[in-house]
PDB file of C-alpha atoms in Angstrom:
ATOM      1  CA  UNK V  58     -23.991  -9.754  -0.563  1.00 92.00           C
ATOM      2  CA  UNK V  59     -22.157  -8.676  -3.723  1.00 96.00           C
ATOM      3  CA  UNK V  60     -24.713  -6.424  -5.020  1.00 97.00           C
ATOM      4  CA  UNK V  61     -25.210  -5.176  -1.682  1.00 97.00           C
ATOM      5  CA  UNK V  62     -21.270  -4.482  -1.629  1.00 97.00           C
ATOM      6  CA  UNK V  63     -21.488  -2.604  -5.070  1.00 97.00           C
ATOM      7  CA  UNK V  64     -24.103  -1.111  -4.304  1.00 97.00           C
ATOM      8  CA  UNK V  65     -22.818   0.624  -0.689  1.00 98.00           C
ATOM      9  CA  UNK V  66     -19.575   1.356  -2.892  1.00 97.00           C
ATOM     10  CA  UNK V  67     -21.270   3.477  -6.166  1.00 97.00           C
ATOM     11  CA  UNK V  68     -23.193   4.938  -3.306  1.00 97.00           C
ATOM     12  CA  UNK V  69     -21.351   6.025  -0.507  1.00 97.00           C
ATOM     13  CA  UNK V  70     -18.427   6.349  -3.154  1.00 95.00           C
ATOM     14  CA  UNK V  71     -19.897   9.044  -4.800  1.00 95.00           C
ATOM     15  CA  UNK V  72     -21.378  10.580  -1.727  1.00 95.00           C
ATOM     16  CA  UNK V  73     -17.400  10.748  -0.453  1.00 95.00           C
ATOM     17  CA  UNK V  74     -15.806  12.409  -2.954  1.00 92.00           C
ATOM     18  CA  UNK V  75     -15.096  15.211  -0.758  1.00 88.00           C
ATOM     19  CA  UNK V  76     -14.034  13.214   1.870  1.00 90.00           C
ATOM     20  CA  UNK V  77     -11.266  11.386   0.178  1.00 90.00           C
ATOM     21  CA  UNK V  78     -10.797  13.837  -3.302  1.00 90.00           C
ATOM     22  CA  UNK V  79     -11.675  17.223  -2.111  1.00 81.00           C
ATOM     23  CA  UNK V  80     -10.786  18.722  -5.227  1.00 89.00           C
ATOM     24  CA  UNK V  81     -12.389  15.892  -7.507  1.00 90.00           C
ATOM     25  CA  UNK V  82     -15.963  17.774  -7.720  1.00 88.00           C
ATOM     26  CA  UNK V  83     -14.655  21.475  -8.231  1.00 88.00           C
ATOM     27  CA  UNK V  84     -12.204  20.459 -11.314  1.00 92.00           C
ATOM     28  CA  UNK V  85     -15.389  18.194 -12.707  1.00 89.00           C
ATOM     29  CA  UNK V  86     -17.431  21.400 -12.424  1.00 90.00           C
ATOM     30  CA  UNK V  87     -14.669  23.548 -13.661  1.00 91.00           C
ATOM     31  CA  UNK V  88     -14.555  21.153 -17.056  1.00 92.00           C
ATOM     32  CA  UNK V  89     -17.983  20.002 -17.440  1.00 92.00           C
ATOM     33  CA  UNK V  90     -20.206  22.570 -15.614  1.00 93.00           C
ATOM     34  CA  UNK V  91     -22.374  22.119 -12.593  1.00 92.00           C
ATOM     35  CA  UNK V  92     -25.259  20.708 -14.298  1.00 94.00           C
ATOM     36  CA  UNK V  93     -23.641  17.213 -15.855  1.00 93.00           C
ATOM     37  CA  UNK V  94     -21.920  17.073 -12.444  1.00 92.00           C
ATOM     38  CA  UNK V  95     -25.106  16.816 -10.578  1.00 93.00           C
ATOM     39  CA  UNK V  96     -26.027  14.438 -13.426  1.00 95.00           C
ATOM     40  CA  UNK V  97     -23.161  11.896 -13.064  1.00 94.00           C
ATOM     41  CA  UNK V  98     -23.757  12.106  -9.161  1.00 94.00           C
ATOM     42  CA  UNK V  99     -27.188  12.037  -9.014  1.00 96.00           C
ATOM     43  CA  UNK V 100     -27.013   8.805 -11.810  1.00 97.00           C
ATOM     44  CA  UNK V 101     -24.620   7.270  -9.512  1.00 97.00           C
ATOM     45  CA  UNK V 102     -26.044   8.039  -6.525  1.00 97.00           C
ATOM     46  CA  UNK V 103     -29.493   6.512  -7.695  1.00 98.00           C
ATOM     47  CA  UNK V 104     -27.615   3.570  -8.997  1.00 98.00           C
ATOM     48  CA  UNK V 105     -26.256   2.998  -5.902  1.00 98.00           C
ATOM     49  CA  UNK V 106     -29.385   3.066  -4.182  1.00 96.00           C
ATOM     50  CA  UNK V 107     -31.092   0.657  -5.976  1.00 95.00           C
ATOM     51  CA  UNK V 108     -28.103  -2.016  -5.796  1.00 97.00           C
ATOM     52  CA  UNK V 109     -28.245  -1.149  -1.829  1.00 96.00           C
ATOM     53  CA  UNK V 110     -32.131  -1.995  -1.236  1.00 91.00           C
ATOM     54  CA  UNK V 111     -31.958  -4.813  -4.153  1.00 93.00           C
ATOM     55  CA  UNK V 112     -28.941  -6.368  -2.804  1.00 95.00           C
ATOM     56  CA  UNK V 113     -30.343  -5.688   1.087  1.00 94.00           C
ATOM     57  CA  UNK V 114     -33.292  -7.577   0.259  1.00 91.00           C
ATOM     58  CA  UNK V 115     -31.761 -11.015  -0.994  1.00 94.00           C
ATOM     59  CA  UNK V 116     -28.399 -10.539   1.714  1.00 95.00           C
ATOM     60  CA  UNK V 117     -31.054 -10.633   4.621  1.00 91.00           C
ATOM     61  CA  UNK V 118     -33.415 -13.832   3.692  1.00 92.00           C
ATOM     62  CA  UNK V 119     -29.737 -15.645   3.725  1.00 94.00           C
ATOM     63  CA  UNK V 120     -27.210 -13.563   6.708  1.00 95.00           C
ATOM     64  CA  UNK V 121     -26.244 -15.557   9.794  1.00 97.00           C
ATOM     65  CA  UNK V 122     -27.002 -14.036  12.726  1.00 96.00           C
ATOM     66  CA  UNK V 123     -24.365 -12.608  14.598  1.00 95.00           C
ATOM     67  CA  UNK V 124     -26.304 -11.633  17.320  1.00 93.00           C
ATOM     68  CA  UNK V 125     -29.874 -11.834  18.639  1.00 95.00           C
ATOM     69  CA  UNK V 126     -30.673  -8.056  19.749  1.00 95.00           C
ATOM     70  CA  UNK V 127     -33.320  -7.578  22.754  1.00 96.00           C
ATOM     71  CA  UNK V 128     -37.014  -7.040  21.378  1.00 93.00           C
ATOM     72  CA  UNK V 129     -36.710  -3.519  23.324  1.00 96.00           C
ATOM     73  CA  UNK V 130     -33.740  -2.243  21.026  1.00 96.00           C
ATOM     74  CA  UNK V 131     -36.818  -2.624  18.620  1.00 93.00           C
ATOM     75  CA  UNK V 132     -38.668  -0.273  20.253  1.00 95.00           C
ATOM     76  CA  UNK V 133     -35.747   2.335  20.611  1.00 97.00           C
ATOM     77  CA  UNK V 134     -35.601   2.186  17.527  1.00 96.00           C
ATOM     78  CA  UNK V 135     -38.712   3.099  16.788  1.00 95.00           C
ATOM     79  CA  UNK V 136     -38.099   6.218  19.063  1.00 97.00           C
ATOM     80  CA  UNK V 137     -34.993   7.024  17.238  1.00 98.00           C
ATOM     81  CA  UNK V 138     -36.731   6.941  13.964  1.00 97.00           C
ATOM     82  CA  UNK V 139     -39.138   9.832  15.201  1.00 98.00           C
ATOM     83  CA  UNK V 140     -36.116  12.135  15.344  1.00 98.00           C
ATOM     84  CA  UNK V 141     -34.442  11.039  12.300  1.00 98.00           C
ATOM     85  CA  UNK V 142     -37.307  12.029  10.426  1.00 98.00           C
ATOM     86  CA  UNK V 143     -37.178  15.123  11.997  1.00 98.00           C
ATOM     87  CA  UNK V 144     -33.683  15.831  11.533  1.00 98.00           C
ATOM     88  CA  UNK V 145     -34.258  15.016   7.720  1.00 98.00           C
ATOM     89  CA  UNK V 146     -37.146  17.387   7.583  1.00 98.00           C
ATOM     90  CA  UNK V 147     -34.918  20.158   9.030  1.00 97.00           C
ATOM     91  CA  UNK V 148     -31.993  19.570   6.436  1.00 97.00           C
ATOM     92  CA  UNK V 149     -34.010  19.969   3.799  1.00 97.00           C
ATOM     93  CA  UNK V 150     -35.796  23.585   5.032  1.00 97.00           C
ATOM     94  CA  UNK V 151     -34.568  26.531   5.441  1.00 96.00           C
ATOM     95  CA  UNK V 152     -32.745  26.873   9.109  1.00 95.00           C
ATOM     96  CA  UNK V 153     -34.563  27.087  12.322  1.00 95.00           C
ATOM     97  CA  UNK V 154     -33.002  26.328  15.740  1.00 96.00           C
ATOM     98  CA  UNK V 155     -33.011  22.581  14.769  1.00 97.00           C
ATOM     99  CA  UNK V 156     -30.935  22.928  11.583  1.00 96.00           C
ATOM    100  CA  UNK V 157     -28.722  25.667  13.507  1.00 94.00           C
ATOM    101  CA  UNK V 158     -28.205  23.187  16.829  1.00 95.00           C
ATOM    102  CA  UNK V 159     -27.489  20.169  14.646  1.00 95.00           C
ATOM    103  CA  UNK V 160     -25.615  21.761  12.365  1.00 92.00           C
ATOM    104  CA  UNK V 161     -25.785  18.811   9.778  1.00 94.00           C
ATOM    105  CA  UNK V 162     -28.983  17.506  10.496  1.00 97.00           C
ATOM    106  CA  UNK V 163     -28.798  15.178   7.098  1.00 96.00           C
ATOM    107  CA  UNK V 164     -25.509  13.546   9.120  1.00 96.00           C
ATOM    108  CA  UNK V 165     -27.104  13.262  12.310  1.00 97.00           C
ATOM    109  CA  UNK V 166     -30.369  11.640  10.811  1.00 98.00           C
ATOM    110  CA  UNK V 167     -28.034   9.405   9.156  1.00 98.00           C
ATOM    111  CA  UNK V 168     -25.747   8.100  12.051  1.00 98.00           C
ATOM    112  CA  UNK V 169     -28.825   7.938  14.610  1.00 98.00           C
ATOM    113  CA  UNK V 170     -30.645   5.629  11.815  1.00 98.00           C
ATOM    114  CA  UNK V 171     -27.736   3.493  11.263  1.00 98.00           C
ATOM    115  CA  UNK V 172     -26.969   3.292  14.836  1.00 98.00           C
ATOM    116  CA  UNK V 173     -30.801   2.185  15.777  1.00 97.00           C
ATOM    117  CA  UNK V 174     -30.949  -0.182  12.793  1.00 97.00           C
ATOM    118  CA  UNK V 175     -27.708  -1.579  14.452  1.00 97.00           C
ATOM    119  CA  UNK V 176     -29.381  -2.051  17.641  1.00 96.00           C
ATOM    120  CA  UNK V 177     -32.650  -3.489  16.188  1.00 95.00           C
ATOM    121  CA  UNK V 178     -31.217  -6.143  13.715  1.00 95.00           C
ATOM    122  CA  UNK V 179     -28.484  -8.562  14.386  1.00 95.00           C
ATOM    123  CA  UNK V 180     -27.687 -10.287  11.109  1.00 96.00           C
ATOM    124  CA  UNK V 181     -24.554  -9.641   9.143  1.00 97.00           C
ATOM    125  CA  UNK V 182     -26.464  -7.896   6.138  1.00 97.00           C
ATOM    126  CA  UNK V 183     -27.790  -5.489   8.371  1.00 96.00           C
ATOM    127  CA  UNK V 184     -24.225  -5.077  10.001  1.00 97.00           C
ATOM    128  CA  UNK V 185     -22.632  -4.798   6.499  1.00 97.00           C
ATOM    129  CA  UNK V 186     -24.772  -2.035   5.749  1.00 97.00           C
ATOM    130  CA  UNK V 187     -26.088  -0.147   8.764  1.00 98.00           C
ATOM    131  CA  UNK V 188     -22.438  -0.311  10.005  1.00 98.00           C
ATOM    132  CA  UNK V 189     -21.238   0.827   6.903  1.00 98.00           C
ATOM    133  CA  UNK V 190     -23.635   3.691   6.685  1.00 98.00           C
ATOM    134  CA  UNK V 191     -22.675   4.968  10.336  1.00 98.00           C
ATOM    135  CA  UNK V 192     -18.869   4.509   9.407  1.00 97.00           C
ATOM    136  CA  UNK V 193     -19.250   7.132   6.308  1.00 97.00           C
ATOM    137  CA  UNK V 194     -21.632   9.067   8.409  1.00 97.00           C
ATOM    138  CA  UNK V 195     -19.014   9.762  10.908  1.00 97.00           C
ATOM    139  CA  UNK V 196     -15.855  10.423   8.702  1.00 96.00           C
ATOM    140  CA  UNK V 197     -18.449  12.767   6.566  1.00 94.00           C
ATOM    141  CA  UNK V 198     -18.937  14.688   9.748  1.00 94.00           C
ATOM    142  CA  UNK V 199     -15.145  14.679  10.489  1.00 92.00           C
ATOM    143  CA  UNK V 200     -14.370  16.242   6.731  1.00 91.00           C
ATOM    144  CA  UNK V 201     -17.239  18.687   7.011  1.00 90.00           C
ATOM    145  CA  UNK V 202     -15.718  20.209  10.345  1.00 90.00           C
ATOM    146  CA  UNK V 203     -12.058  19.750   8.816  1.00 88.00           C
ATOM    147  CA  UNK V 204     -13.456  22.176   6.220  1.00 85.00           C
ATOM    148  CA  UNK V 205     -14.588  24.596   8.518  1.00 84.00           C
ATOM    149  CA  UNK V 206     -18.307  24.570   7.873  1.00 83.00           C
ATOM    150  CA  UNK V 207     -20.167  25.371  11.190  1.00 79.00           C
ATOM    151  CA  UNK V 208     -23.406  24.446   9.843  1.00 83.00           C
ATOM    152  CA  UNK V 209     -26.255  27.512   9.494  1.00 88.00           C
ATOM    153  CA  UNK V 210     -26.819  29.718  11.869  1.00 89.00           C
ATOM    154  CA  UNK V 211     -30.538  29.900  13.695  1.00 93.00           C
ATOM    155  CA  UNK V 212     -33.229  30.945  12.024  1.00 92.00           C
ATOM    156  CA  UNK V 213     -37.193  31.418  12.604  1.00 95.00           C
ATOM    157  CA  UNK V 214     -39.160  29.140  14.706  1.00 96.00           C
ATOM    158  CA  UNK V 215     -41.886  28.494  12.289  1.00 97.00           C
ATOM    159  CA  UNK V 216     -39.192  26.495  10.216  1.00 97.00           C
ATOM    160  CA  UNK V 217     -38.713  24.538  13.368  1.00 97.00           C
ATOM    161  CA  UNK V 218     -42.593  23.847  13.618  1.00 98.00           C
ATOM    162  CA  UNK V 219     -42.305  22.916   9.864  1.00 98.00           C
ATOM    163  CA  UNK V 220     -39.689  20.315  10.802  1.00 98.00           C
ATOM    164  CA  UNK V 221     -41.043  18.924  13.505  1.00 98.00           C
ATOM    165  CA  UNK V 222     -44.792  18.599  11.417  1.00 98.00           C
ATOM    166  CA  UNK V 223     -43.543  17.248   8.277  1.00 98.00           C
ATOM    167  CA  UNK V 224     -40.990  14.513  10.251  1.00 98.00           C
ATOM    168  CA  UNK V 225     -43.899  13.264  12.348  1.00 98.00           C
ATOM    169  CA  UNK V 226     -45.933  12.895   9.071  1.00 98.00           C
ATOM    170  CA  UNK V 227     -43.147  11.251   7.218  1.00 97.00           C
ATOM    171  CA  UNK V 228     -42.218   8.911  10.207  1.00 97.00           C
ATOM    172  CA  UNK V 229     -46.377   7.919  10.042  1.00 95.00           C
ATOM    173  CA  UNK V 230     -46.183   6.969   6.542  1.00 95.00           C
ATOM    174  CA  UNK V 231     -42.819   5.155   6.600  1.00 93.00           C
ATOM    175  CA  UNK V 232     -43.477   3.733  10.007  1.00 93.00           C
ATOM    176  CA  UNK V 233     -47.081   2.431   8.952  1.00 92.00           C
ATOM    177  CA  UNK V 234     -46.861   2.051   4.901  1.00 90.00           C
ATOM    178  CA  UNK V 235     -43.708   2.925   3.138  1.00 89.00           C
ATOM    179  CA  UNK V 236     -40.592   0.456   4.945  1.00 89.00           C
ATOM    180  CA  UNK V 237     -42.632  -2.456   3.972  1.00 87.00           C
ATOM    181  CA  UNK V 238     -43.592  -1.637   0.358  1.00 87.00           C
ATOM    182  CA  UNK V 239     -40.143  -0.318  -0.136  1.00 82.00           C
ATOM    183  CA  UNK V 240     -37.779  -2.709   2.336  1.00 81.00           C
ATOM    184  CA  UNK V 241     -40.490  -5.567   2.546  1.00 80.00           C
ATOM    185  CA  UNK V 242     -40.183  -6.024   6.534  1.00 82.00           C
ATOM    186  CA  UNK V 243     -43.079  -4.359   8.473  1.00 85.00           C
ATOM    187  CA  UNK V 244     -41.868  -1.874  11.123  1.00 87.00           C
ATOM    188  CA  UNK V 245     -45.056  -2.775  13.413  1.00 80.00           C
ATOM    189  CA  UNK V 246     -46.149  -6.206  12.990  1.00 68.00           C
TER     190      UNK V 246
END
């Protein structure tokens, strides 16, 4: 669980800096410039990443249970999933209704994946991270609306359509391929 731990703290740490030290990544800009600041985060960031899946992986094979979730929380989850990829999809495009009416779609994909995975899997890896995840989700959400930023405002429905197409596709690839080449646990067995 320690890598795991490290791992959820280079991440999330970095990821918070404007949660907890608002004025951290404007003074590291100010002295550096923006480009070795989106180095050191992005460095961080990935470093953090890695630990989290690395130290996932072994945590799980070893995590009492805590709980033994209902195979249908499964399926909700599956269900979930379908909008978190769309939500993800619409944070990263230019703003249609979606991105306007979620105003932080990257957030809300976040906390409704961290909230399914919580339902799905009852172990304390999963609770250590998942829970985690949803914890920083939330507080990010708080800070963002503590700062005043309303999110985009609406924009063209083809962006929507975009969203919606290139979600579906990347839930179909995850769902089917990707979570068990990159997490090693098959999402439809």
């Amino acid at each position: 669980m320690l890598i795991l731990i490290l791992g959820l703290i280079l991440f999330l740490g970095i990821h918070s800096v404007r949660i907890f030290v608002p004025r951290l990544r404007d003074t590291q800009i100010a002295a550096r410039g923006l480009g070795p600041w989106k180095g050191l985060y992005s460095l961080v960031a990935l470093a953090g990443l890695v630990l989290i899946i690395w130290g996932y992986g072994i945590a799980r094979q070893t995590a009492p249970i805590l709980y033994e979730p209902p195979v249908w929380t499964r399926h909700l989850n599956l269900l979930l999933m379908v909008f978190v990829f769309i939500a993800l999809a619409a944070s990263q495009l230019p703003a249609g209704r979606i991105k306007a009416a979620l105003r932080h779609p990257m957030l809300v994909a976040v906390k409704i994946w961290a909230l399914g995975h919580l339902l799905a899997n009852g172990d304390l890896a999963a609770l250590l991270l998942f829970g985690t995840f949803l914890a920083w989700a939330v507080l990010d959400r708080i800070s963002v609306k503590q700062r005043g930023d309303a999110g985009p405002l609406p924009g063209p429905v083809k962006w929507d359509v975009a969203a919606i197409v290139v979600g579906l596709v990347a839930y179909a690839l995850f769902a089917f391929v990707l979570h068990e080449w990159l997490i090693g646990v098959p999402v439809i067995a």
